[in-house]
Amino acid sequence: MFINRLAFCAPLILVLISSAKARHPFDIFHWNPNDFEECLHLNNITIGEYEKYARFETLEYLLNENVDWKYKCNIKCQLERDSKKWLNDQGRMDLDLMNATSEAAKSITKCMDHASEEPCAYSFKLVICGFKAGHPIIDSE
């Protein structure tokens, strides 16, 4: 009896684990390798530095927003070049472009009330606020 349950449960658990996606603030980006590398270069960041900074282990560090300026400016560069726009032509958040749900829009707007006017800090804050609001919804495909 126990073996039958185990034989049924084990595949079910594997399916559930494989369908779960870990979330990270930078999951929003639709990386174009050339733009990605150019943004790193413009902000004097090596691939190794970026990989160390963008690990899941640094999530708490990122959410505290106490990151080096060059990383905030890199996120601004990525937002400006990403195919899914979050910023309008003036570099300000655009909830319509972001296609935010009404719930996410409220949360993001409230979070952004405390955003710096400085463009790099503003862009970084927007990504963090979007992440905290659960935006965007990550497809399970």
PDB file of C-alpha atoms in Angstrom:
ATOM      1  CA  MET A   1       0.000   0.000   0.000  1.00  0.00           C
ATOM      2  CA  PHE A   2       2.755   2.448   0.970  1.00  0.00           C
ATOM      3  CA  ILE A   3       4.672   1.704  -2.229  1.00  0.00           C
ATOM      4  CA  ASN A   4       1.560   2.415  -4.324  1.00  0.00           C
ATOM      5  CA  ARG A   5       1.141   5.800  -2.623  1.00  0.00           C
ATOM      6  CA  LEU A   6       4.812   6.569  -3.090  1.00  0.00           C
ATOM      7  CA  ALA A   7       4.631   5.584  -6.754  1.00  0.00           C
ATOM      8  CA  PHE A   8       1.701   7.982  -7.209  1.00  0.00           C
ATOM      9  CA  CYS A   9       3.005  10.860  -5.068  1.00  0.00           C
ATOM     10  CA  ALA A  10       6.599  10.993  -6.290  1.00  0.00           C
ATOM     11  CA  PRO A  11       5.730  11.926  -9.914  1.00  0.00           C
ATOM     12  CA  LEU A  12       3.122  14.408  -8.675  1.00  0.00           C
ATOM     13  CA  ILE A  13       5.687  16.121  -6.460  1.00  0.00           C
ATOM     14  CA  LEU A  14       8.173  16.283  -9.330  1.00  0.00           C
ATOM     15  CA  VAL A  15       5.581  17.875 -11.609  1.00  0.00           C
ATOM     16  CA  LEU A  16       4.693  20.465  -8.980  1.00  0.00           C
ATOM     17  CA  ILE A  17       8.339  21.311  -8.319  1.00  0.00           C
ATOM     18  CA  SER A  18       9.190  21.597 -12.004  1.00  0.00           C
ATOM     19  CA  SER A  19       6.186  23.816 -12.703  1.00  0.00           C
ATOM     20  CA  ALA A  20       7.045  26.233  -9.882  1.00  0.00           C
ATOM     21  CA  LYS A  21       9.117  29.189 -10.960  1.00  0.00           C
ATOM     22  CA  ALA A  22      11.402  31.074  -8.679  1.00  0.00           C
ATOM     23  CA  ARG A  23      10.912  34.822  -8.843  1.00  0.00           C
ATOM     24  CA  HIS A  24      13.616  37.413  -9.005  1.00  0.00           C
ATOM     25  CA  PRO A  25      13.241  41.148  -9.666  1.00  0.00           C
ATOM     26  CA  PHE A  26      15.110  40.797 -12.944  1.00  0.00           C
ATOM     27  CA  ASP A  27      12.770  38.123 -14.316  1.00  0.00           C
ATOM     28  CA  ILE A  28      10.957  40.970 -16.077  1.00  0.00           C
ATOM     29  CA  PHE A  29      13.665  41.504 -18.649  1.00  0.00           C
ATOM     30  CA  HIS A  30      13.506  40.032 -22.122  1.00  0.00           C
ATOM     31  CA  TRP A  31      17.246  39.988 -22.644  1.00  0.00           C
ATOM     32  CA  ASN A  32      18.681  40.989 -25.967  1.00  0.00           C
ATOM     33  CA  PRO A  33      22.324  39.874 -25.632  1.00  0.00           C
ATOM     34  CA  ASN A  34      23.696  42.931 -27.444  1.00  0.00           C
ATOM     35  CA  ASP A  35      21.708  45.407 -25.356  1.00  0.00           C
ATOM     36  CA  PHE A  36      22.519  43.520 -22.170  1.00  0.00           C
ATOM     37  CA  GLU A  37      26.258  43.577 -22.864  1.00  0.00           C
ATOM     38  CA  GLU A  38      26.169  47.212 -23.967  1.00  0.00           C
ATOM     39  CA  CYS A  39      24.381  48.246 -20.755  1.00  0.00           C
ATOM     40  CA  LEU A  40      26.987  46.384 -18.708  1.00  0.00           C
ATOM     41  CA  HIS A  41      29.787  48.071 -20.664  1.00  0.00           C
ATOM     42  CA  LEU A  42      28.230  51.546 -20.334  1.00  0.00           C
ATOM     43  CA  ASN A  43      28.043  51.076 -16.573  1.00  0.00           C
ATOM     44  CA  ASN A  44      31.513  49.522 -16.208  1.00  0.00           C
ATOM     45  CA  ILE A  45      30.175  46.161 -14.997  1.00  0.00           C
ATOM     46  CA  THR A  46      31.752  42.844 -15.959  1.00  0.00           C
ATOM     47  CA  ILE A  47      29.671  39.737 -16.604  1.00  0.00           C
ATOM     48  CA  GLY A  48      31.177  38.191 -13.466  1.00  0.00           C
ATOM     49  CA  GLU A  49      30.222  41.201 -11.339  1.00  0.00           C
ATOM     50  CA  TYR A  50      26.691  41.159 -12.716  1.00  0.00           C
ATOM     51  CA  GLU A  51      26.256  37.436 -12.118  1.00  0.00           C
ATOM     52  CA  LYS A  52      27.417  37.846  -8.514  1.00  0.00           C
ATOM     53  CA  TYR A  53      25.059  40.802  -7.999  1.00  0.00           C
ATOM     54  CA  ALA A  54      22.005  39.207  -9.658  1.00  0.00           C
ATOM     55  CA  ARG A  55      22.062  35.836  -7.848  1.00  0.00           C
ATOM     56  CA  PHE A  56      19.031  34.674  -5.891  1.00  0.00           C
ATOM     57  CA  GLU A  57      21.231  34.728  -2.784  1.00  0.00           C
ATOM     58  CA  THR A  58      21.431  38.543  -3.095  1.00  0.00           C
ATOM     59  CA  LEU A  59      17.650  39.018  -3.220  1.00  0.00           C
ATOM     60  CA  GLU A  60      17.443  40.535   0.273  1.00  0.00           C
ATOM     61  CA  TYR A  61      20.301  42.889  -0.623  1.00  0.00           C
ATOM     62  CA  LEU A  62      18.485  43.977  -3.782  1.00  0.00           C
ATOM     63  CA  LEU A  63      15.171  44.487  -2.006  1.00  0.00           C
ATOM     64  CA  ASN A  64      16.874  46.765   0.535  1.00  0.00           C
ATOM     65  CA  GLU A  65      17.927  48.901  -2.459  1.00  0.00           C
ATOM     66  CA  ASN A  66      21.388  49.526  -0.994  1.00  0.00           C
ATOM     67  CA  VAL A  67      23.157  48.568  -4.210  1.00  0.00           C
ATOM     68  CA  ASP A  68      26.015  50.325  -5.942  1.00  0.00           C
ATOM     69  CA  TRP A  69      25.010  53.162  -8.217  1.00  0.00           C
ATOM     70  CA  LYS A  70      26.356  51.472 -11.349  1.00  0.00           C
ATOM     71  CA  TYR A  71      23.922  48.582 -10.863  1.00  0.00           C
ATOM     72  CA  LYS A  72      20.976  50.956 -10.543  1.00  0.00           C
ATOM     73  CA  CYS A  73      22.052  52.687 -13.751  1.00  0.00           C
ATOM     74  CA  ASN A  74      22.414  49.311 -15.450  1.00  0.00           C
ATOM     75  CA  ILE A  75      18.794  48.503 -14.561  1.00  0.00           C
ATOM     76  CA  LYS A  76      17.730  51.880 -15.993  1.00  0.00           C
ATOM     77  CA  CYS A  77      19.583  51.048 -19.209  1.00  0.00           C
ATOM     78  CA  GLN A  78      17.937  47.610 -19.366  1.00  0.00           C
ATOM     79  CA  LEU A  79      14.473  49.093 -18.779  1.00  0.00           C
ATOM     80  CA  GLU A  80      14.998  51.608 -21.575  1.00  0.00           C
ATOM     81  CA  ARG A  81      16.034  48.892 -24.030  1.00  0.00           C
ATOM     82  CA  ASP A  82      13.672  46.109 -23.018  1.00  0.00           C
ATOM     83  CA  SER A  83      10.970  45.118 -25.495  1.00  0.00           C
ATOM     84  CA  LYS A  84       8.330  45.343 -22.730  1.00  0.00           C
ATOM     85  CA  LYS A  85       8.280  49.019 -21.833  1.00  0.00           C
ATOM     86  CA  TRP A  86       7.780  50.193 -18.261  1.00  0.00           C
ATOM     87  CA  LEU A  87       8.957  53.780 -18.762  1.00  0.00           C
ATOM     88  CA  ASN A  88       7.381  56.500 -20.861  1.00  0.00           C
ATOM     89  CA  ASP A  89       9.365  58.918 -23.047  1.00  0.00           C
ATOM     90  CA  GLN A  90      10.102  61.070 -19.985  1.00  0.00           C
ATOM     91  CA  GLY A  91      11.587  58.107 -18.106  1.00  0.00           C
ATOM     92  CA  ARG A  92       8.646  57.824 -15.697  1.00  0.00           C
ATOM     93  CA  MET A  93       6.614  54.708 -14.919  1.00  0.00           C
ATOM     94  CA  ASP A  94       3.690  54.064 -17.218  1.00  0.00           C
ATOM     95  CA  LEU A  95       1.254  51.579 -15.729  1.00  0.00           C
ATOM     96  CA  ASP A  96      -0.554  51.231 -19.068  1.00  0.00           C
ATOM     97  CA  LEU A  97       2.674  50.296 -20.871  1.00  0.00           C
ATOM     98  CA  MET A  98       3.451  47.937 -18.014  1.00  0.00           C
ATOM     99  CA  ASN A  99       0.034  46.318 -18.466  1.00  0.00           C
ATOM    100  CA  ALA A 100      -0.302  46.220 -14.688  1.00  0.00           C
ATOM    101  CA  THR A 101      -3.400  44.774 -13.053  1.00  0.00           C
ATOM    102  CA  SER A 102      -5.373  47.252 -10.951  1.00  0.00           C
ATOM    103  CA  GLU A 103      -4.125  45.590  -7.770  1.00  0.00           C
ATOM    104  CA  ALA A 104      -0.482  45.680  -8.909  1.00  0.00           C
ATOM    105  CA  ALA A 105      -0.890  49.268 -10.147  1.00  0.00           C
ATOM    106  CA  LYS A 106      -2.093  50.400  -6.708  1.00  0.00           C
ATOM    107  CA  SER A 107       0.781  48.660  -4.970  1.00  0.00           C
ATOM    108  CA  ILE A 108       3.396  49.961  -7.416  1.00  0.00           C
ATOM    109  CA  THR A 109       2.035  53.512  -7.227  1.00  0.00           C
ATOM    110  CA  LYS A 110       2.114  53.478  -3.429  1.00  0.00           C
ATOM    111  CA  CYS A 111       5.646  52.056  -3.406  1.00  0.00           C
ATOM    112  CA  MET A 112       6.828  54.656  -5.953  1.00  0.00           C
ATOM    113  CA  ASP A 113       5.539  57.518  -3.782  1.00  0.00           C
ATOM    114  CA  HIS A 114       8.922  57.321  -2.041  1.00  0.00           C
ATOM    115  CA  ALA A 115      11.026  57.032  -5.208  1.00  0.00           C
ATOM    116  CA  SER A 116      13.962  59.297  -5.876  1.00  0.00           C
ATOM    117  CA  GLU A 117      13.720  61.723  -8.778  1.00  0.00           C
ATOM    118  CA  GLU A 118      17.184  60.631  -9.920  1.00  0.00           C
ATOM    119  CA  PRO A 119      16.653  58.474 -13.061  1.00  0.00           C
ATOM    120  CA  CYS A 120      18.842  55.492 -12.094  1.00  0.00           C
ATOM    121  CA  ALA A 121      17.444  55.233  -8.565  1.00  0.00           C
ATOM    122  CA  TYR A 122      13.902  55.776  -9.901  1.00  0.00           C
ATOM    123  CA  SER A 123      14.220  52.948 -12.440  1.00  0.00           C
ATOM    124  CA  PHE A 124      15.705  50.557  -9.917  1.00  0.00           C
ATOM    125  CA  LYS A 125      12.934  51.394  -7.428  1.00  0.00           C
ATOM    126  CA  LEU A 126      10.316  50.734 -10.126  1.00  0.00           C
ATOM    127  CA  VAL A 127      11.680  47.232 -10.740  1.00  0.00           C
ATOM    128  CA  ILE A 128      11.733  46.518  -7.010  1.00  0.00           C
ATOM    129  CA  CYS A 129       8.199  47.902  -6.547  1.00  0.00           C
ATOM    130  CA  GLY A 130       6.976  45.795  -9.470  1.00  0.00           C
ATOM    131  CA  PHE A 131       8.579  42.714  -7.952  1.00  0.00           C
ATOM    132  CA  LYS A 132       7.039  43.386  -4.534  1.00  0.00           C
ATOM    133  CA  ALA A 133       3.632  43.847  -6.205  1.00  0.00           C
ATOM    134  CA  GLY A 134       3.947  40.510  -8.014  1.00  0.00           C
ATOM    135  CA  HIS A 135       4.183  42.244 -11.381  1.00  0.00           C
ATOM    136  CA  PRO A 136       4.378  41.005 -14.017  1.00  0.00           C
ATOM    137  CA  ILE A 137       2.670  37.685 -13.625  1.00  0.00           C
ATOM    138  CA  ILE A 138       5.194  35.146 -14.875  1.00  0.00           C
ATOM    139  CA  ASP A 139       3.706  32.709 -17.387  1.00  0.00           C
ATOM    140  CA  SER A 140       4.078  29.042 -16.559  1.00  0.00           C
ATOM    141  CA  GLU A 141       5.170  28.176 -20.090  1.00  0.00           C
TER     142      GLU A 141
END
